[in-house]
Short mmCIF file of C-alpha atoms and ligand atoms in Angstrom, two decimals:
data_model
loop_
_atom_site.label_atom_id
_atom_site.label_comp_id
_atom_site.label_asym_id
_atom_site.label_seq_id
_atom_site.Cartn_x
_atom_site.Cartn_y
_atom_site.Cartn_z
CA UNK A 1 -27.53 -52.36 162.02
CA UNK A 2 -28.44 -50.50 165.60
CA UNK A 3 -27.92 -47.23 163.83
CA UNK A 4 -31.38 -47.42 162.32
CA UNK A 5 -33.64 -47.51 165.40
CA UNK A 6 -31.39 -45.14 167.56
CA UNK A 7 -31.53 -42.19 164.35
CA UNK A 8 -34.95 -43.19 164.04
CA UNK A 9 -35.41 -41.94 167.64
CA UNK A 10 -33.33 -38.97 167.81
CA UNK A 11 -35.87 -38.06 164.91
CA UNK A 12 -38.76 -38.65 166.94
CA UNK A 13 -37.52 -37.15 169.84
CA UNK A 14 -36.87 -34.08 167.77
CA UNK A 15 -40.33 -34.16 166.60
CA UNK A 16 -41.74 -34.11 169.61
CA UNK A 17 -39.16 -30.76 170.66
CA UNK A 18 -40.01 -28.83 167.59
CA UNK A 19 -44.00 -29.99 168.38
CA UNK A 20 -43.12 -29.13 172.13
CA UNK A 21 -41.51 -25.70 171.18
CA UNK A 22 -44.59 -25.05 168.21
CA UNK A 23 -47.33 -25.49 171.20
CA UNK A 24 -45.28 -23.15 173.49
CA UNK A 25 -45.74 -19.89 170.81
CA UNK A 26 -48.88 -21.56 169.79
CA UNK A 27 -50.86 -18.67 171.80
CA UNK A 28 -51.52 -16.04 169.66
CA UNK A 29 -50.59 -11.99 170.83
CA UNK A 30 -52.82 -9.85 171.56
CA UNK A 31 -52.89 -6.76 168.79
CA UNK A 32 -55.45 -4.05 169.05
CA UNK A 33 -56.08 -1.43 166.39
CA UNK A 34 -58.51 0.95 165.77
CA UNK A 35 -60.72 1.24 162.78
CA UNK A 36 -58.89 3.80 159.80
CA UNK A 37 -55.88 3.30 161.60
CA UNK A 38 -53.17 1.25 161.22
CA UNK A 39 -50.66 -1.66 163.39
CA UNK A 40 -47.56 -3.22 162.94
CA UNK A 41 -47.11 -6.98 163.16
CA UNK A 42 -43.70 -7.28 164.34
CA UNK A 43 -42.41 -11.45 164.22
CA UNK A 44 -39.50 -11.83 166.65
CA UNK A 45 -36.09 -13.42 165.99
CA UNK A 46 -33.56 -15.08 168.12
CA UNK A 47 -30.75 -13.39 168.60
CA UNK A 48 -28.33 -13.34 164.92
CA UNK A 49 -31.14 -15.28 163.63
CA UNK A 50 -30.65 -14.67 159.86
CA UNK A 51 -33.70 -14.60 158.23
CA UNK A 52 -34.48 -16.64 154.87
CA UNK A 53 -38.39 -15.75 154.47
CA UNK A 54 -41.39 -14.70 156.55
CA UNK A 55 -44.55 -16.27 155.26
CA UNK A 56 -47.29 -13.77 156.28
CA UNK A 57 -51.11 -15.61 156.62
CA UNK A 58 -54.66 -14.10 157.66
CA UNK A 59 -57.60 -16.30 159.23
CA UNK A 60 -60.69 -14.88 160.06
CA UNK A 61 -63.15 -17.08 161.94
CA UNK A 62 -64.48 -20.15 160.37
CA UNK A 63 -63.10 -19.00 156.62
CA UNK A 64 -59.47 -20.33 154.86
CA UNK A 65 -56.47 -19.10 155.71
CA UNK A 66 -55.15 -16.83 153.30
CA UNK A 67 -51.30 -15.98 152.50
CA UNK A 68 -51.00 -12.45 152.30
CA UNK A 69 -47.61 -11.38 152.15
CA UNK A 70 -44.00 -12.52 151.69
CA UNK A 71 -40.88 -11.20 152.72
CA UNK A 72 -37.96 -12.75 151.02
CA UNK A 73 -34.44 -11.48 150.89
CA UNK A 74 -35.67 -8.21 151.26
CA UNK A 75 -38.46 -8.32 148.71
CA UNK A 76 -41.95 -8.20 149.80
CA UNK A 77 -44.56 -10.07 147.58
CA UNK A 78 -48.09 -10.39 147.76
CA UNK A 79 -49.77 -13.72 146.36
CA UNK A 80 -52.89 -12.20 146.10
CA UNK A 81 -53.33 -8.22 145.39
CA UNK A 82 -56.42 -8.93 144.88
CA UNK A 83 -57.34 -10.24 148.30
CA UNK A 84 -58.89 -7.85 150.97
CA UNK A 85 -56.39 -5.91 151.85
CA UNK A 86 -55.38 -5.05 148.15
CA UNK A 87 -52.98 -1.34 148.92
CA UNK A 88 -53.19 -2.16 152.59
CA UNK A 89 -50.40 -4.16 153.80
CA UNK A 90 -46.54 -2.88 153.27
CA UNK A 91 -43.04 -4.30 154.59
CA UNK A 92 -42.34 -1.95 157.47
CA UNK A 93 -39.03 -3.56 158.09
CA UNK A 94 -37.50 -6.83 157.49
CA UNK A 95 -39.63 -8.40 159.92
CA UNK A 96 -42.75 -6.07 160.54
CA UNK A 97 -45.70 -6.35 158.31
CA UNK A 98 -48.11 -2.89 158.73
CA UNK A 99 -51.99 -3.08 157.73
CA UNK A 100 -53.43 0.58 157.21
CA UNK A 101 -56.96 1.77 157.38
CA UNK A 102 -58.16 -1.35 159.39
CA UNK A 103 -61.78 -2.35 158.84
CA UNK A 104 -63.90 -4.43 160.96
CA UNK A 105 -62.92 -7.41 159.20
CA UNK A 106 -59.73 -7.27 159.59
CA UNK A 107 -60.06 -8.45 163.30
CA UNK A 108 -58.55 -12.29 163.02
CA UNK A 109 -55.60 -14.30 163.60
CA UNK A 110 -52.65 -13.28 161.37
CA UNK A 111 -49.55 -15.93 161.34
CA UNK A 112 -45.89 -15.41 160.47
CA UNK A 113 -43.90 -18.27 159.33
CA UNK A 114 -40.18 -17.48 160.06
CA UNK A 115 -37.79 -19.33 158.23
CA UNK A 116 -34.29 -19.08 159.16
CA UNK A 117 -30.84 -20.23 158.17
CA UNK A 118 -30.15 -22.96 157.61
CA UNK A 119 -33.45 -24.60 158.32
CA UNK A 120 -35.63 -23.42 161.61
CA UNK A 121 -38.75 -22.43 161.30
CA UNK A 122 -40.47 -20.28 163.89
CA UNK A 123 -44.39 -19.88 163.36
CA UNK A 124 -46.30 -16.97 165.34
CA UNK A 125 -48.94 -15.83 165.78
CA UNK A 126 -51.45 -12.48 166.42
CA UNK A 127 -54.77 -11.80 167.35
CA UNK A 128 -56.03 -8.80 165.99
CA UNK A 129 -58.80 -6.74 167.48
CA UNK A 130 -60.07 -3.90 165.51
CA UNK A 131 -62.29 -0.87 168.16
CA UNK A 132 -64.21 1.57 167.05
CA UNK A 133 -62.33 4.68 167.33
CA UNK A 134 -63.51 7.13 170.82
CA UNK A 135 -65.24 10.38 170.30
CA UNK A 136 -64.28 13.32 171.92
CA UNK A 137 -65.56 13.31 175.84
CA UNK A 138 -68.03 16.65 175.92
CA UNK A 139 -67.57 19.03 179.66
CA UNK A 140 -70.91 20.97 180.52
CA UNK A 141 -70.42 23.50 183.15
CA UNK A 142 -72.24 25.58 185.82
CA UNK A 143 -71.58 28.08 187.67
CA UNK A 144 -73.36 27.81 191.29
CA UNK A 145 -72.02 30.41 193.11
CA UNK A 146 -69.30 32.98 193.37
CA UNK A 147 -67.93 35.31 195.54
CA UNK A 148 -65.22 37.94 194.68
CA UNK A 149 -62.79 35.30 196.50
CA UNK A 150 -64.36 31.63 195.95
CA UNK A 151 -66.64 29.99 193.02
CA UNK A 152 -68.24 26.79 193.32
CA UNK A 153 -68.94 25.15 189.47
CA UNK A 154 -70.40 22.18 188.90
CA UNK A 155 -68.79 19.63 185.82
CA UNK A 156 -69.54 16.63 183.67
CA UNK A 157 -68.24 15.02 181.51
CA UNK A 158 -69.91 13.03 178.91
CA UNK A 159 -69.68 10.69 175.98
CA UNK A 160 -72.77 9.80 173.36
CA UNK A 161 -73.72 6.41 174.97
CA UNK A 162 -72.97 3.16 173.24
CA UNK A 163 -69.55 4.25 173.84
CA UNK A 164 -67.31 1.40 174.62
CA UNK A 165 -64.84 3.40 176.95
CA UNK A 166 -64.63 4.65 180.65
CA UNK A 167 -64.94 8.42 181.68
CA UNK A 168 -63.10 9.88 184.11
CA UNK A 169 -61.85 13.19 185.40
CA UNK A 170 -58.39 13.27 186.14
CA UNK A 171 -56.84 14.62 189.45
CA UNK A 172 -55.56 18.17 189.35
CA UNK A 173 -52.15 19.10 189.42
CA UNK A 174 -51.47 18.88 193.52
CA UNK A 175 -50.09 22.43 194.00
CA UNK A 176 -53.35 23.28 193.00
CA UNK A 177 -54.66 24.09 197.08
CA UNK A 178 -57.03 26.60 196.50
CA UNK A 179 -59.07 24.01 194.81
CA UNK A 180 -61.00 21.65 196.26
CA UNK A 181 -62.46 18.79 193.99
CA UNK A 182 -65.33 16.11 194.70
CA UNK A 183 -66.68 13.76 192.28
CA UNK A 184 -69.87 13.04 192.02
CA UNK A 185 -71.57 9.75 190.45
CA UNK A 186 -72.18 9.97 186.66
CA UNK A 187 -69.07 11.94 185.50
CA UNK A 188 -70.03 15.32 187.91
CA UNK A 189 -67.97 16.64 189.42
CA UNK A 190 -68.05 19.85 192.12
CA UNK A 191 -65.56 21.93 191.89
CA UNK A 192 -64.82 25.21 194.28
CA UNK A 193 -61.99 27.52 193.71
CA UNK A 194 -60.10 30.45 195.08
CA UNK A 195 -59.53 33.37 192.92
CA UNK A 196 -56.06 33.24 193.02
CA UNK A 197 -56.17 29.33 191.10
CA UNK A 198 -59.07 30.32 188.66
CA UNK A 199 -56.77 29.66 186.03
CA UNK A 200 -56.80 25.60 186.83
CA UNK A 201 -57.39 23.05 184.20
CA UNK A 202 -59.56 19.77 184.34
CA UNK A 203 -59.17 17.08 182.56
CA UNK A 204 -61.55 14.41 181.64
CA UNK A 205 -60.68 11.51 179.73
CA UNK A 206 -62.34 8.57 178.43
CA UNK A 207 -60.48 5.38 177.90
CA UNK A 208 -60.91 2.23 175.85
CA UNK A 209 -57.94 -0.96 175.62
CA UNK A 210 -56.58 1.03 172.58
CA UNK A 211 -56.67 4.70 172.92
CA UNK A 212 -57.32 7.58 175.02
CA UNK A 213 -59.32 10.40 174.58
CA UNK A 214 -58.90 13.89 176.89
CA UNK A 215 -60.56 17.22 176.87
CA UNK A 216 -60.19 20.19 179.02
CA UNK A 217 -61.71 22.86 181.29
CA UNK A 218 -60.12 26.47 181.86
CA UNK A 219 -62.03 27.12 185.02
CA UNK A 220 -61.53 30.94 184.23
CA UNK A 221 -64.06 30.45 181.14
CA UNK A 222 -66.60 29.14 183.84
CA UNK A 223 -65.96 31.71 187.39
CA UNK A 224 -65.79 35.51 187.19
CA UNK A 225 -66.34 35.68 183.56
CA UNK A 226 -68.31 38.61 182.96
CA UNK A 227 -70.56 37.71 185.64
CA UNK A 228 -73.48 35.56 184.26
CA UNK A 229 -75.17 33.68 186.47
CA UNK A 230 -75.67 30.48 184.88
CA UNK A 231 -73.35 29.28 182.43
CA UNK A 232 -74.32 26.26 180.49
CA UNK A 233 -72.30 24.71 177.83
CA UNK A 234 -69.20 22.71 176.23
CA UNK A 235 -66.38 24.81 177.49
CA UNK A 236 -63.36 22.89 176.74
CA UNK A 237 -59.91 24.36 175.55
CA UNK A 238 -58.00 20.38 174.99
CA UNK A 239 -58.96 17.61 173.07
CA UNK A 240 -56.32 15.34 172.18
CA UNK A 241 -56.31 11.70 171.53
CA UNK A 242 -53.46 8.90 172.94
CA UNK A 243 -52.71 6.18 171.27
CA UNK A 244 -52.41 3.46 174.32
CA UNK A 245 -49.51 1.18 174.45
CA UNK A 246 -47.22 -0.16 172.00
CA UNK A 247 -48.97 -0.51 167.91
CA UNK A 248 -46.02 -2.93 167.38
CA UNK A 249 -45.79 -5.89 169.48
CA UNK A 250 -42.91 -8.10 169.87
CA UNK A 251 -42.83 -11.41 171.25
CA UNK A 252 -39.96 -12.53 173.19
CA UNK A 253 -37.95 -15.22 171.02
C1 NAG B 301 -24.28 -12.32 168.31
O1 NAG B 301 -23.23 -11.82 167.48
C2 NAG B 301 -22.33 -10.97 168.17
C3 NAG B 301 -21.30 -10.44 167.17
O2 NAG B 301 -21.65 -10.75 165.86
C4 NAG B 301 -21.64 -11.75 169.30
O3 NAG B 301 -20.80 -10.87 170.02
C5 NAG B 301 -22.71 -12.30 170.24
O4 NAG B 301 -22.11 -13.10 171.22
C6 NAG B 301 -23.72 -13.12 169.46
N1 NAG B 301 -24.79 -13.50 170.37
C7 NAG B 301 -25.27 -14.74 170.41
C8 NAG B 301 -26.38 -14.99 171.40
O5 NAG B 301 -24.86 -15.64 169.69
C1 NAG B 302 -38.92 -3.66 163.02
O1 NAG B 302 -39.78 -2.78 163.70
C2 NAG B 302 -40.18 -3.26 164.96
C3 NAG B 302 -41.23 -2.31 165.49
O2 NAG B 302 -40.78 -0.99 165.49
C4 NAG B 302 -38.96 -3.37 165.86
O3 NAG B 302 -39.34 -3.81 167.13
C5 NAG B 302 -37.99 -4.33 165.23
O4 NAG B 302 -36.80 -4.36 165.99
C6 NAG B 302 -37.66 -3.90 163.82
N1 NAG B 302 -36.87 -4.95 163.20
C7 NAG B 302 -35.85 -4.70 162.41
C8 NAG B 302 -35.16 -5.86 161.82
O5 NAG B 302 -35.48 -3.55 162.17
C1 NAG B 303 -58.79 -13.20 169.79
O1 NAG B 303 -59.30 -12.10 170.51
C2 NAG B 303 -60.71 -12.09 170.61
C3 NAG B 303 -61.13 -10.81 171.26
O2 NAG B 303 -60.32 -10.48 172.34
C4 NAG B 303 -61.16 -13.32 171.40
O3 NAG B 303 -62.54 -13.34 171.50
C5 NAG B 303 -60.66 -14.57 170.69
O4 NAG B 303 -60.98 -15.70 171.47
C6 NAG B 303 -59.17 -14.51 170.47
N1 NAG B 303 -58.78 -15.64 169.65
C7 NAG B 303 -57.76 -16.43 169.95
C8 NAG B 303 -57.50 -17.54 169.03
O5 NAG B 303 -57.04 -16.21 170.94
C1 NAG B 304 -69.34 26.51 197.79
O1 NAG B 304 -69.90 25.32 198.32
C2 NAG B 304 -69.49 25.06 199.66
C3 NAG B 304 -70.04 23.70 200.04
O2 NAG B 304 -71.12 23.33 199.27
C4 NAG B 304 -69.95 26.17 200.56
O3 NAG B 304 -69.52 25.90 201.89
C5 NAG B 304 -69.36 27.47 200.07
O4 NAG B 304 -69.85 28.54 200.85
C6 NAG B 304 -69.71 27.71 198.63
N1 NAG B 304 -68.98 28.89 198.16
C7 NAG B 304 -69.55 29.88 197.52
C8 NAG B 304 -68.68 31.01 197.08
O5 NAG B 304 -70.76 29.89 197.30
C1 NAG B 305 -51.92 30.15 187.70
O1 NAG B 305 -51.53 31.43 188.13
C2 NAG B 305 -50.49 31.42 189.12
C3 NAG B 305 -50.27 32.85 189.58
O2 NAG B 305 -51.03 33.74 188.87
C4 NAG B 305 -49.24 30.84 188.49
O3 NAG B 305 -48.20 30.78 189.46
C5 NAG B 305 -49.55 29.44 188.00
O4 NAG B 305 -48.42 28.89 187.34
C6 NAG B 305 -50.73 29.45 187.06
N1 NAG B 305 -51.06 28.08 186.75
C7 NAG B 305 -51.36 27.69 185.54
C8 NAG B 305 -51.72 26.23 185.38
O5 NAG B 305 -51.34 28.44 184.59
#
């Protein structure tokens, strides 16, 4: 007779754990990509969780959410090929869903229903940004002055505008002494140099939350080459792009 009400309030008291524990890892993680490129959703598991099933789901603002993958036993299914991401989504592991050539669209909240054994269920969730990927940062040079034994140039560094990033020139290498450096607003910067550490690099690089973009100047191309007195253009010997961070992102079970 008393054994009712007492299970009937374990069970309620469990509800409101497994509601307590569902709004804890109810804020979604933060997962930026960049458009044509691809990131890995990565669910996390307690430790010697054994995993029945991960539910995959997509959301994008006000529309339905849509199941778009499932990873059972080690088979991955998709309920829909035909959905938006048709040849775009792929088991990366048992617990890592990767989306390739990202579009603009794909920006939204993706969820992961973990399911393990016996019968706990973890749901997470991810918040996917997608950025336009950074152009190259361009370096214009000129030569003010020079003397067999110093050269003063002058440096910027620019990116088209509308560019969502920040530019900056990076500090030379410190054992650089002969080479005094002094920024300037709007990405100049003045640069004078002793002969003997013409063969310096700059860098300039220009920066968004997802990736990094650098390019280089040999200041040999721009002092005591062949004497011309005004050298204007893009000398740059670098360009390399950085992916920033992390593409997969695990949460902490
Ligand atoms: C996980 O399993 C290993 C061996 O299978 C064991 O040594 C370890 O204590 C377990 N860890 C937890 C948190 O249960
Ligand atoms: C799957 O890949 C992610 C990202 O590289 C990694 O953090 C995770 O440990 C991997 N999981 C398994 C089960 O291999
Ligand atoms: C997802 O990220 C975007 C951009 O950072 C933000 O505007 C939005 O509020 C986030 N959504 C959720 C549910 O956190
Ligand atoms: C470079 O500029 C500095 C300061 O503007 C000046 O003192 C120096 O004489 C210049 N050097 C040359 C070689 O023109
Ligand atoms: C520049 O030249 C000096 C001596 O010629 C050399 O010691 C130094 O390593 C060179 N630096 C770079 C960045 O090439």
């Amino acid at each position: 007779m008393d054994a009712q009400p007492v299970r009937l309030l374990g069970a309620a008291f469990l509800a409101a754990a497994v509601r307590l524990a569902v709004q804890a890892r109810a804020q979604p993680r933060q997962v930026n990509g960049v458009l044509g490129g691809s990131v890995v959703l990565s669910a996390a598991l307690p430790p010697n969780a054994t995993v029945r099933e991960i539910e995959w789901s997509f959301s994008a603002g006000a529309g339905a959410t849509i199941r778009t993958a499932e990873l059972s036993r080690g088979r991955f299914e998709r309920p829909d090929p035909g959905d938006r991401f048709r040849q775009r989504l792929e088991m990366f592991n048992a617990t890592s869903l990767r989306i390739s050539a990202l579009e603009p669209g794909d920006g939204g909240l993706y969820g992961a229903r973990v399911k393990l054994l016996p019968a706990v269920v973890h749901d997470q969730s991810f918040n996917l940004s997608v950025f336009e990927p950074l152009p190259d940062p361009e370096i214009q040079s000129w030569l003010l002055s020079e003397t067999p034994a110093r050269c003063n140039v002058s440096l910027q560094c620019r990116v088209p505008s509308g560019t969502r990033g920040t530019v900056a020139w990076m500090n030379p290498r410190r054992d650089q002494r002969g080479l005094w450096v002094r920024p300037i607003s709007g990405g100049v910067l003045k640069v004078e140099v002793q002969r003997s550490y013409a063969n310096a690099t700059l860098t300039c690089r220009v920066r968004s939350a997802v990736e990094e973009r650098r390019r280089s100047i040999d200041l040999l191309h721009v002092c005591w080459s062949r004497g011309e007195a005004i050298r204007l253009g893009c000398w740059t010997t670098v360009a390399a792009a950085i992916l920033l961070g992390p593409s997969a992102w695990r949460l902490s079970p």
